[in-house]
mmCIF file of C-alpha atoms in Angstrom:
data_model
loop_
_atom_site.group_PDB
_atom_site.id
_atom_site.type_symbol
_atom_site.label_atom_id
_atom_site.label_comp_id
_atom_site.label_asym_id
_atom_site.label_seq_id
_atom_site.Cartn_x
_atom_site.Cartn_y
_atom_site.Cartn_z
ATOM 1 C CA MET A 1 118.888 261.271 55.726
ATOM 2 C CA LEU A 2 117.965 258.603 58.220
ATOM 3 C CA LEU A 3 114.233 258.138 58.516
ATOM 4 C CA VAL A 4 113.061 257.207 62.006
ATOM 5 C CA GLY A 5 110.093 254.854 62.181
ATOM 6 C CA LYS A 6 107.030 255.472 64.279
ATOM 7 C CA VAL A 7 108.079 253.010 66.974
ATOM 8 C CA GLN A 8 111.551 254.538 67.154
ATOM 9 C CA ARG A 9 110.093 258.045 67.412
ATOM 10 C CA MET A 10 107.868 256.930 70.272
ATOM 11 C CA LYS A 11 110.853 255.399 72.057
ATOM 12 C CA ILE A 12 112.869 258.575 71.591
ATOM 13 C CA SER A 13 109.955 260.687 72.859
ATOM 14 C CA ARG A 14 109.614 258.535 75.963
ATOM 15 C CA MET A 15 113.367 258.664 76.527
ATOM 16 C CA VAL A 16 113.475 262.476 76.274
ATOM 17 C CA THR A 17 110.505 262.828 78.606
ATOM 18 C CA GLY A 18 112.098 260.428 81.037
ATOM 19 C CA ILE A 19 115.419 262.271 80.972
ATOM 20 C CA ALA A 20 113.669 265.602 81.577
ATOM 21 C CA THR A 21 111.758 264.125 84.466
ATOM 22 C CA ALA A 22 114.835 262.515 85.966
ATOM 23 C CA LEU A 23 116.608 265.870 85.716
ATOM 24 C CA ALA A 24 113.701 267.479 87.524
ATOM 25 C CA VAL A 25 113.885 264.905 90.297
ATOM 26 C CA VAL A 26 117.651 265.250 90.687
ATOM 27 C CA THR A 27 117.518 269.044 90.426
ATOM 28 C CA ALA A 28 114.790 269.204 93.031
ATOM 29 C CA SER A 29 116.904 267.163 95.415
ATOM 30 C CA LEU A 30 120.003 269.300 94.952
ATOM 31 C CA ILE A 31 118.924 272.906 94.572
ATOM 32 C CA GLY A 32 117.840 275.130 97.399
ATOM 33 C CA PRO A 33 114.744 277.329 97.217
ATOM 34 C CA SER A 34 115.032 280.646 95.450
ATOM 35 C CA ALA A 35 114.281 283.357 97.955
ATOM 36 C CA ALA A 36 113.180 285.786 95.277
ATOM 37 C CA LEU A 37 110.985 283.239 93.559
ATOM 38 C CA ALA A 38 109.859 281.514 96.745
ATOM 39 C CA THR A 39 110.444 278.225 94.981
ATOM 40 C CA PRO A 40 110.283 275.024 97.060
ATOM 41 C CA PRO A 41 112.608 272.306 95.737
ATOM 42 C CA GLU A 42 109.952 269.819 94.687
ATOM 43 C CA ALA A 43 110.290 267.062 92.130
ATOM 44 C CA ALA A 44 108.005 265.617 89.527
ATOM 45 C CA MET A 45 107.573 262.590 87.307
ATOM 46 C CA SER A 46 106.854 261.513 83.766
ATOM 47 C CA SER A 47 103.473 261.253 82.131
ATOM 48 C CA THR A 48 104.580 258.099 80.350
ATOM 49 C CA ILE A 49 104.558 255.772 83.334
ATOM 50 C CA GLY A 50 103.333 252.415 82.161
ATOM 51 C CA HIS A 51 103.727 250.313 85.264
ATOM 52 C CA GLU A 52 100.370 251.245 86.766
ATOM 53 C CA LEU A 53 98.520 250.488 83.553
ATOM 54 C CA ALA A 54 99.901 246.978 83.606
ATOM 55 C CA GLN A 55 98.384 246.378 87.028
ATOM 56 C CA ALA A 56 95.114 248.287 87.055
ATOM 57 C CA ASN A 57 92.276 248.966 84.629
ATOM 58 C CA MET A 58 92.463 252.724 84.682
ATOM 59 C CA SER A 59 89.618 253.181 82.218
ATOM 60 C CA SER A 60 87.210 251.941 84.867
ATOM 61 C CA GLY A 61 89.009 253.599 87.745
ATOM 62 C CA HIS A 62 89.512 250.249 89.444
ATOM 63 C CA GLY A 63 92.639 249.569 91.416
ATOM 64 C CA PRO A 64 93.954 248.651 94.832
ATOM 65 C CA ARG A 65 92.341 250.478 97.678
ATOM 66 C CA GLY A 66 93.487 251.230 101.151
ATOM 67 C CA PRO A 67 91.961 249.585 104.181
ATOM 68 C CA HIS A 68 88.531 250.676 105.296
ATOM 69 C CA VAL A 69 89.006 254.079 106.872
ATOM 70 C CA THR A 70 87.408 254.553 110.269
ATOM 71 C CA ALA A 71 87.409 258.015 111.805
ATOM 72 C CA PRO A 72 89.873 257.999 114.718
ATOM 73 C CA ASP A 73 89.090 259.063 118.257
ATOM 74 C CA VAL A 74 89.836 262.789 118.340
ATOM 75 C CA SER A 75 88.620 263.486 121.874
ATOM 76 C CA GLY A 76 92.172 264.294 122.973
ATOM 77 C CA ALA A 77 92.731 266.948 120.312
ATOM 78 C CA HIS A 78 92.363 270.409 121.798
ATOM 79 C CA LEU A 79 93.255 274.056 121.359
ATOM 80 C CA VAL A 80 96.417 274.888 123.289
ATOM 81 C CA ALA A 81 96.729 278.573 122.396
ATOM 82 C CA LYS A 82 95.649 281.182 119.888
ATOM 83 C CA ARG A 83 97.350 284.427 118.950
ATOM 84 C CA HIS A 84 95.628 287.256 117.099
ATOM 85 C CA LEU A 85 98.076 288.878 114.691
ATOM 86 C CA HIS A 86 95.892 291.390 112.822
ATOM 87 C CA GLY A 87 92.562 291.529 111.028
ATOM 88 C CA ASN A 88 91.400 287.977 110.351
ATOM 89 C CA ARG A 89 94.916 286.590 110.773
ATOM 90 C CA TRP A 90 95.662 284.208 113.665
ATOM 91 C CA GLU A 91 98.148 281.604 114.769
ATOM 92 C CA ILE A 92 96.654 278.628 116.562
ATOM 93 C CA ASP A 93 98.305 275.768 118.437
ATOM 94 C CA VAL A 94 96.488 272.419 118.477
ATOM 95 C CA TYR A 95 97.559 269.286 120.332
ATOM 96 C CA SER A 96 97.678 266.132 118.209
ATOM 97 C CA PRO A 97 97.167 262.917 120.212
ATOM 98 C CA ALA A 98 98.246 260.854 117.198
ATOM 99 C CA MET A 99 101.644 262.547 117.007
ATOM 100 C CA GLY A 100 101.933 263.398 120.684
ATOM 101 C CA THR A 101 102.869 267.004 120.026
ATOM 102 C CA THR A 102 101.429 270.484 119.513
ATOM 103 C CA ILE A 103 101.177 271.775 115.942
ATOM 104 C CA THR A 104 101.030 275.460 115.016
ATOM 105 C CA SER A 105 98.844 276.519 112.096
ATOM 106 C CA MET A 106 98.452 279.804 110.281
ATOM 107 C CA ALA A 107 94.786 280.715 110.161
ATOM 108 C CA LEU A 108 92.516 283.172 108.399
ATOM 109 C CA ILE A 109 89.352 283.179 110.518
ATOM 110 C CA ALA A 110 86.211 284.628 108.960
ATOM 111 C CA PRO A 111 84.574 287.225 111.220
ATOM 112 C CA GLY A 112 81.344 286.656 113.123
ATOM 113 C CA HIS A 113 79.829 283.532 114.615
ATOM 114 C CA ALA A 114 77.886 282.094 111.677
ATOM 115 C CA PRO A 115 78.926 278.569 110.630
ATOM 116 C CA ARG A 116 81.378 278.478 107.751
ATOM 117 C CA PRO A 117 83.379 275.918 105.711
ATOM 118 C CA THR A 118 87.117 275.434 106.059
ATOM 119 C CA PHE A 119 89.819 275.286 103.404
ATOM 120 C CA TYR A 120 92.948 273.390 104.474
ATOM 121 C CA LEU A 121 95.664 274.992 102.329
ATOM 122 C CA LEU A 122 98.960 273.102 102.584
ATOM 123 C CA SER A 123 102.543 274.248 102.154
ATOM 124 C CA GLY A 124 105.150 272.455 100.048
ATOM 125 C CA SER A 125 107.579 269.726 100.979
ATOM 126 C CA GLU A 126 109.447 271.691 103.645
ATOM 127 C CA GLY A 127 106.252 272.210 105.629
ATOM 128 C CA GLY A 128 106.142 276.011 105.623
ATOM 129 C CA GLN A 129 108.322 276.449 108.689
ATOM 130 C CA ALA A 130 111.357 277.778 106.820
ATOM 131 C CA GLY A 131 109.423 280.608 105.186
ATOM 132 C CA GLN A 132 108.044 278.871 102.107
ATOM 133 C CA ASN A 133 104.434 279.438 103.083
ATOM 134 C CA TRP A 134 101.319 281.268 101.989
ATOM 135 C CA ALA A 135 101.493 284.038 104.588
ATOM 136 C CA ILE A 136 104.958 285.195 103.538
ATOM 137 C CA ASN A 137 104.918 284.537 99.803
ATOM 138 C CA SER A 138 101.407 285.378 98.627
ATOM 139 C CA ASN A 139 98.508 287.805 98.886
ATOM 140 C CA TYR A 140 96.113 285.070 99.968
ATOM 141 C CA GLU A 141 94.973 287.096 102.981
ATOM 142 C CA GLN A 142 93.678 289.803 100.638
ATOM 143 C CA PHE A 143 91.975 287.235 98.411
ATOM 144 C CA PHE A 144 90.052 285.615 101.265
ATOM 145 C CA ALA A 145 89.196 288.873 103.077
ATOM 146 C CA ASP A 146 85.658 289.008 101.670
ATOM 147 C CA LYS A 147 84.956 285.259 101.747
ATOM 148 C CA HIS A 148 83.060 283.502 104.521
ATOM 149 C CA VAL A 149 85.537 280.677 105.001
ATOM 150 C CA ASN A 150 88.279 279.690 107.431
ATOM 151 C CA VAL A 151 91.646 279.021 105.771
ATOM 152 C CA ILE A 152 94.012 276.838 107.785
ATOM 153 C CA THR A 153 97.652 276.073 106.966
ATOM 154 C CA PRO A 154 99.480 273.706 109.338
ATOM 155 C CA LEU A 155 103.181 274.349 109.835
ATOM 156 C CA GLY A 156 105.337 271.229 109.850
ATOM 157 C CA GLY A 157 105.338 267.831 108.219
ATOM 158 C CA GLN A 158 108.360 268.373 106.015
ATOM 159 C CA ARG A 159 108.732 265.636 103.383
ATOM 160 C CA SER A 160 105.689 263.834 104.818
ATOM 161 C CA PHE A 161 103.265 264.064 101.868
ATOM 162 C CA TYR A 162 100.867 264.815 104.770
ATOM 163 C CA SER A 163 100.091 261.134 105.227
ATOM 164 C CA ASP A 164 100.154 258.686 108.131
ATOM 165 C CA TRP A 165 103.460 256.846 108.000
ATOM 166 C CA GLU A 166 103.785 253.136 108.706
ATOM 167 C CA ASN A 167 106.807 253.520 110.976
ATOM 168 C CA VAL A 168 108.481 256.155 113.093
ATOM 169 C CA ASP A 169 111.309 257.559 110.984
ATOM 170 C CA PRO A 170 114.636 258.067 112.806
ATOM 171 C CA ALA A 171 115.203 261.381 111.030
ATOM 172 C CA LEU A 172 111.670 262.770 110.694
ATOM 173 C CA GLY A 173 109.853 261.280 113.658
ATOM 174 C CA ASN A 174 106.275 260.089 114.173
ATOM 175 C CA TYR A 175 104.224 261.235 111.189
ATOM 176 C CA LYS A 176 100.430 260.972 111.429
ATOM 177 C CA TRP A 177 99.510 263.954 109.294
ATOM 178 C CA THR A 178 96.440 262.458 107.647
ATOM 179 C CA THR A 179 94.906 261.863 111.067
ATOM 180 C CA PHE A 180 95.778 265.397 112.114
ATOM 181 C CA ILE A 181 94.602 267.255 109.002
ATOM 182 C CA ALA A 182 91.532 265.150 108.226
ATOM 183 C CA TYR A 183 90.242 264.643 111.771
ATOM 184 C CA GLU A 184 92.067 266.113 114.784
ATOM 185 C CA LEU A 185 92.566 269.661 113.518
ATOM 186 C CA PRO A 186 89.058 269.937 111.990
ATOM 187 C CA SER A 187 87.466 268.838 115.259
ATOM 188 C CA VAL A 188 89.119 271.816 116.955
ATOM 189 C CA ILE A 189 88.487 274.284 114.115
ATOM 190 C CA ASP A 190 84.805 273.364 113.978
ATOM 191 C CA ARG A 191 84.403 273.585 117.752
ATOM 192 C CA GLU A 192 86.426 276.736 118.409
ATOM 193 C CA PHE A 193 86.037 278.694 115.160
ATOM 194 C CA HIS A 194 82.511 277.868 113.943
ATOM 195 C CA GLY A 195 83.420 275.384 111.203
ATOM 196 C CA ASN A 196 80.468 273.541 109.654
ATOM 197 C CA GLY A 197 82.348 270.442 108.468
ATOM 198 C CA ARG A 198 82.133 271.250 104.739
ATOM 199 C CA ASP A 199 85.836 271.251 104.016
ATOM 200 C CA ALA A 200 88.269 271.328 101.096
ATOM 201 C CA VAL A 201 91.983 270.627 100.853
ATOM 202 C CA GLY A 202 94.619 271.958 98.478
ATOM 203 C CA GLY A 203 98.380 271.741 98.242
ATOM 204 C CA ILE A 204 101.322 273.088 96.293
ATOM 205 C CA SER A 205 104.055 271.013 94.689
ATOM 206 C CA ALA A 206 104.716 267.879 96.800
ATOM 207 C CA SER A 207 101.652 268.610 98.932
ATOM 208 C CA GLY A 208 99.541 268.552 95.757
ATOM 209 C CA SER A 209 99.837 264.780 95.809
ATOM 210 C CA GLY A 210 99.258 264.942 99.561
ATOM 211 C CA ALA A 211 96.003 266.848 99.082
ATOM 212 C CA MET A 212 94.690 264.313 96.573
ATOM 213 C CA ASP A 213 95.798 261.454 98.826
ATOM 214 C CA LEU A 214 94.030 263.010 101.810
ATOM 215 C CA ALA A 215 90.811 263.172 99.805
ATOM 216 C CA ALA A 216 91.160 259.682 98.327
ATOM 217 C CA HIS A 217 92.219 258.055 101.580
ATOM 218 C CA ASN A 218 89.248 259.570 103.407
ATOM 219 C CA PRO A 219 86.398 259.457 100.849
ATOM 220 C CA GLY A 220 83.653 261.952 101.574
ATOM 221 C CA ARG A 221 85.711 263.833 104.133
ATOM 222 C CA PHE A 222 86.597 266.674 101.735
ATOM 223 C CA LYS A 223 84.132 268.168 99.257
ATOM 224 C CA ALA A 224 86.937 269.410 97.006
ATOM 225 C CA ALA A 225 90.640 268.745 96.485
ATOM 226 C CA ALA A 226 93.224 270.739 94.531
ATOM 227 C CA SER A 227 96.757 270.097 93.335
ATOM 228 C CA TYR A 228 98.732 273.210 92.403
ATOM 229 C CA SER A 229 101.831 272.265 90.367
ATOM 230 C CA GLY A 230 101.893 268.943 92.174
ATOM 231 C CA CYS A 231 102.397 265.343 91.194
ATOM 232 C CA PRO A 232 99.198 263.461 92.071
ATOM 233 C CA SER A 233 100.646 260.030 91.346
ATOM 234 C CA THR A 234 103.318 258.089 93.205
ATOM 235 C CA GLY A 235 103.344 254.912 91.095
ATOM 236 C CA GLY A 236 105.727 253.486 88.529
ATOM 237 C CA ALA A 237 109.495 253.845 88.481
ATOM 238 C CA PHE A 238 109.455 257.649 88.366
ATOM 239 C CA GLY A 239 106.769 257.899 91.021
ATOM 240 C CA TRP A 240 108.830 255.729 93.321
ATOM 241 C CA ALA A 241 111.927 257.832 92.641
ATOM 242 C CA TYR A 242 109.936 261.033 93.170
ATOM 243 C CA ALA A 243 108.658 259.966 96.595
ATOM 244 C CA SER A 244 112.047 258.609 97.626
ATOM 245 C CA VAL A 245 113.856 261.820 96.658
ATOM 246 C CA ILE A 246 111.363 264.032 98.477
ATOM 247 C CA THR A 247 111.631 262.071 101.734
ATOM 248 C CA GLY A 248 115.352 261.450 101.344
ATOM 249 C CA THR A 249 116.354 265.122 101.100
ATOM 250 C CA ALA A 250 115.517 265.466 104.806
ATOM 251 C CA GLY A 251 117.178 262.191 105.753
ATOM 252 C CA GLY A 252 113.931 260.231 105.843
ATOM 253 C CA SER A 253 112.959 257.003 104.130
ATOM 254 C CA SER A 254 109.952 256.426 101.904
ATOM 255 C CA HIS A 255 109.955 252.834 103.197
ATOM 256 C CA ASN A 256 108.982 254.189 106.614
ATOM 257 C CA ALA A 257 106.206 256.134 104.931
ATOM 258 C CA TRP A 258 104.357 253.482 102.931
ATOM 259 C CA GLY A 259 106.573 250.404 102.885
ATOM 260 C CA LEU A 260 108.100 249.017 99.718
ATOM 261 C CA PRO A 261 107.195 250.479 96.303
ATOM 262 C CA ASP A 262 104.152 248.774 94.797
ATOM 263 C CA SER A 263 103.172 247.287 98.164
ATOM 264 C CA PRO A 264 99.461 247.476 99.096
ATOM 265 C CA ASN A 265 100.047 250.420 101.430
ATOM 266 C CA TRP A 266 102.144 252.315 98.868
ATOM 267 C CA ASN A 267 99.425 251.849 96.262
ATOM 268 C CA ALA A 268 96.797 252.923 98.786
ATOM 269 C CA HIS A 269 98.545 256.318 98.863
ATOM 270 C CA ASN A 270 98.653 256.706 95.081
ATOM 271 C CA PRO A 271 95.662 258.807 93.928
ATOM 272 C CA VAL A 272 95.812 257.316 90.413
ATOM 273 C CA ARG A 273 95.247 253.857 91.874
ATOM 274 C CA ASN A 274 92.258 255.035 93.938
ATOM 275 C CA LEU A 275 90.179 257.076 91.531
ATOM 276 C CA ASP A 276 86.848 255.604 92.643
ATOM 277 C CA ARG A 277 87.465 257.140 96.039
ATOM 278 C CA LEU A 278 87.567 260.592 94.442
ATOM 279 C CA ARG A 279 84.372 260.160 92.466
ATOM 280 C CA ASN A 280 82.274 262.446 94.678
ATOM 281 C CA THR A 281 84.985 265.061 95.174
ATOM 282 C CA ALA A 282 85.323 268.248 93.106
ATOM 283 C CA LEU A 283 88.823 268.067 91.619
ATOM 284 C CA PHE A 284 91.102 270.864 90.419
ATOM 285 C CA VAL A 285 94.553 270.239 88.937
ATOM 286 C CA SER A 286 96.884 272.986 87.718
ATOM 287 C CA SER A 287 100.360 273.208 86.246
ATOM 288 C CA SER A 288 102.241 275.215 83.649
ATOM 289 C CA HIS A 289 104.913 274.530 81.050
ATOM 290 C CA GLY A 290 107.828 275.921 83.034
ATOM 291 C CA ILE A 291 108.170 279.072 80.925
ATOM 292 C CA PRO A 292 108.814 281.964 83.346
ATOM 293 C CA SER A 293 106.178 284.671 83.406
ATOM 294 C CA ALA A 294 106.993 288.377 83.185
ATOM 295 C CA ARG A 295 106.596 288.681 86.963
ATOM 296 C CA GLU A 296 109.192 285.980 87.522
ATOM 297 C CA ARG A 297 111.627 287.383 84.965
ATOM 298 C CA ASP A 298 111.477 290.761 86.687
ATOM 299 C CA LEU A 299 112.784 289.298 89.928
ATOM 300 C CA GLN A 300 115.969 287.615 88.751
ATOM 301 C CA PRO A 301 117.327 285.538 85.880
ATOM 302 C CA ILE A 302 115.365 282.313 85.920
ATOM 303 C CA TRP A 303 117.681 279.376 86.404
ATOM 304 C CA ILE A 304 116.879 275.893 85.237
ATOM 305 C CA GLY A 305 115.532 274.396 88.471
ATOM 306 C CA PRO A 306 112.058 275.993 88.649
ATOM 307 C CA ARG A 307 111.571 275.391 84.917
ATOM 308 C CA LEU A 308 112.385 271.691 85.070
ATOM 309 C CA VAL A 309 110.388 271.053 88.216
ATOM 310 C CA GLU A 310 107.311 272.743 86.784
ATOM 311 C CA LEU A 311 107.714 270.825 83.541
ATOM 312 C CA GLY A 312 107.799 267.580 85.510
ATOM 313 C CA SER A 313 104.776 268.631 87.551
ATOM 314 C CA HIS A 314 102.959 269.379 84.315
ATOM 315 C CA ALA A 315 103.657 265.903 82.923
ATOM 316 C CA CYS A 316 102.514 264.256 86.138
ATOM 317 C CA SER A 317 99.387 266.414 86.358
ATOM 318 C CA GLU A 318 98.501 265.526 82.773
ATOM 319 C CA TYR A 319 98.960 261.853 83.612
ATOM 320 C CA PHE A 320 96.602 262.037 86.595
ATOM 321 C CA THR A 321 94.005 264.106 84.745
ATOM 322 C CA THR A 322 93.935 261.814 81.717
ATOM 323 C CA HIS A 323 93.324 258.687 83.756
ATOM 324 C CA ALA A 324 90.849 260.373 86.078
ATOM 325 C CA ARG A 325 88.791 261.553 83.113
ATOM 326 C CA ASN A 326 89.028 258.118 81.494
ATOM 327 C CA ALA A 327 87.604 256.729 84.716
ATOM 328 C CA GLY A 328 84.625 259.084 84.407
ATOM 329 C CA LEU A 329 85.714 261.692 86.942
ATOM 330 C CA HIS A 330 85.281 265.394 86.276
ATOM 331 C CA VAL A 331 88.569 267.251 86.685
ATOM 332 C CA THR A 332 88.917 270.990 86.204
ATOM 333 C CA ARG A 333 92.316 271.466 84.562
ATOM 334 C CA TYR A 334 94.113 274.819 84.582
ATOM 335 C CA THR A 335 97.211 275.177 82.392
ATOM 336 C CA PRO A 336 98.428 278.773 82.045
ATOM 337 C CA THR A 337 100.937 279.287 79.257
ATOM 338 C CA HIS A 338 103.567 280.851 81.490
ATOM 339 C CA GLY A 339 104.758 280.087 84.982
ATOM 340 C CA ALA A 340 107.759 278.520 86.683
ATOM 341 C CA HIS A 341 107.598 276.599 89.956
ATOM 342 C CA SER A 342 106.957 279.591 92.217
ATOM 343 C CA PHE A 343 104.354 281.132 94.492
ATOM 344 C CA PHE A 344 103.341 283.483 91.682
ATOM 345 C CA LEU A 345 102.001 280.467 89.809
ATOM 346 C CA PHE A 346 100.723 278.743 92.961
ATOM 347 C CA GLU A 347 98.659 281.765 93.989
ATOM 348 C CA GLU A 348 97.313 282.336 90.476
ATOM 349 C CA SER A 349 96.194 278.705 90.391
ATOM 350 C CA MET A 350 94.685 278.834 93.872
ATOM 351 C CA ARG A 351 92.608 281.878 92.947
ATOM 352 C CA GLU A 352 91.419 280.126 89.790
ATOM 353 C CA SER A 353 90.531 277.012 91.786
ATOM 354 C CA TRP A 354 88.111 278.954 93.943
ATOM 355 C CA LYS A 355 85.635 278.787 91.058
ATOM 356 C CA VAL A 356 85.515 275.046 91.822
ATOM 357 C CA ILE A 357 86.192 274.926 95.556
ATOM 358 C CA GLY A 358 83.881 277.753 96.630
ATOM 359 C CA PRO A 359 80.675 276.237 95.219
ATOM 360 C CA ALA A 360 81.693 272.752 96.392
ATOM 361 C CA ILE A 361 81.899 273.843 100.031
ATOM 362 C CA GLY A 362 79.017 276.289 99.841
ATOM 363 C CA THR A 363 80.646 279.706 99.938
#
């Protein structure tokens, strides 16, 4: 019997993890969403990325930072229309000067006129417009019915990671989603719907990294940030592949987003490289092991895609959490035993995160 040494075992372990992650990335780029499972085709990356550690002292949380963030002029942002659907449910249209277009958002508006915080709850990589959104695939309206908070979900921004892109992309257009979500949209929500400026942001799958990036890129803007089955790191070989696959599935280019991999702007959008900027933000990170729950098994036979993608998200979430905690940040980690990459798991995690987000924003 061949005995494998410790070093060889470590190499094999890294290889297996890498293969699983690569499969998740490729699977996510090829498979379509499961209608029954409401599963967005997101990708994930390995927890064994070493490239970032070679360039940044993660134990201290030091690393490259983005340019000094100055709040943009939002005077041109305004409410175009609002439509009352039922109860606290609305659709609102807000003009974005940065993108030169009107963006529709799903909104749960708390009743009355008393000031209230706002939770910006993001959809996955396809932006929520094709049906993969909270209103259609969850009971979030019921959950927030007795809570004094506005919940806003913009529709659009497919494959954007909800960031401001360096260049206009020929396929995806002019993306300035950080400006819209962090500044333009809140200025309208606060003015028109009694927001008090104490906000939180959370995202599922690919928008989990977007939520953490929004908080890190605009320190102090959000009191809490949550990643639900996301990948809150875009560094290293797998992180680069992850971001490139996500943008590429819609014909876009990650180079138009943040430039070349490992460039200053790319690193500025990697939450793991900007941990100090999250130091005063309540953080929640969730993921599972990809084992389908009973609810998911009841819907249809679970094929490999949602399992692999969730497994990759879990590895990436562990990677972020480990380095954030090593840097002295407090991260609430939620890891249910069962759950594939579906809205069943996303909603369960979101409800659990309210134990962190609610107190952070004062509701």
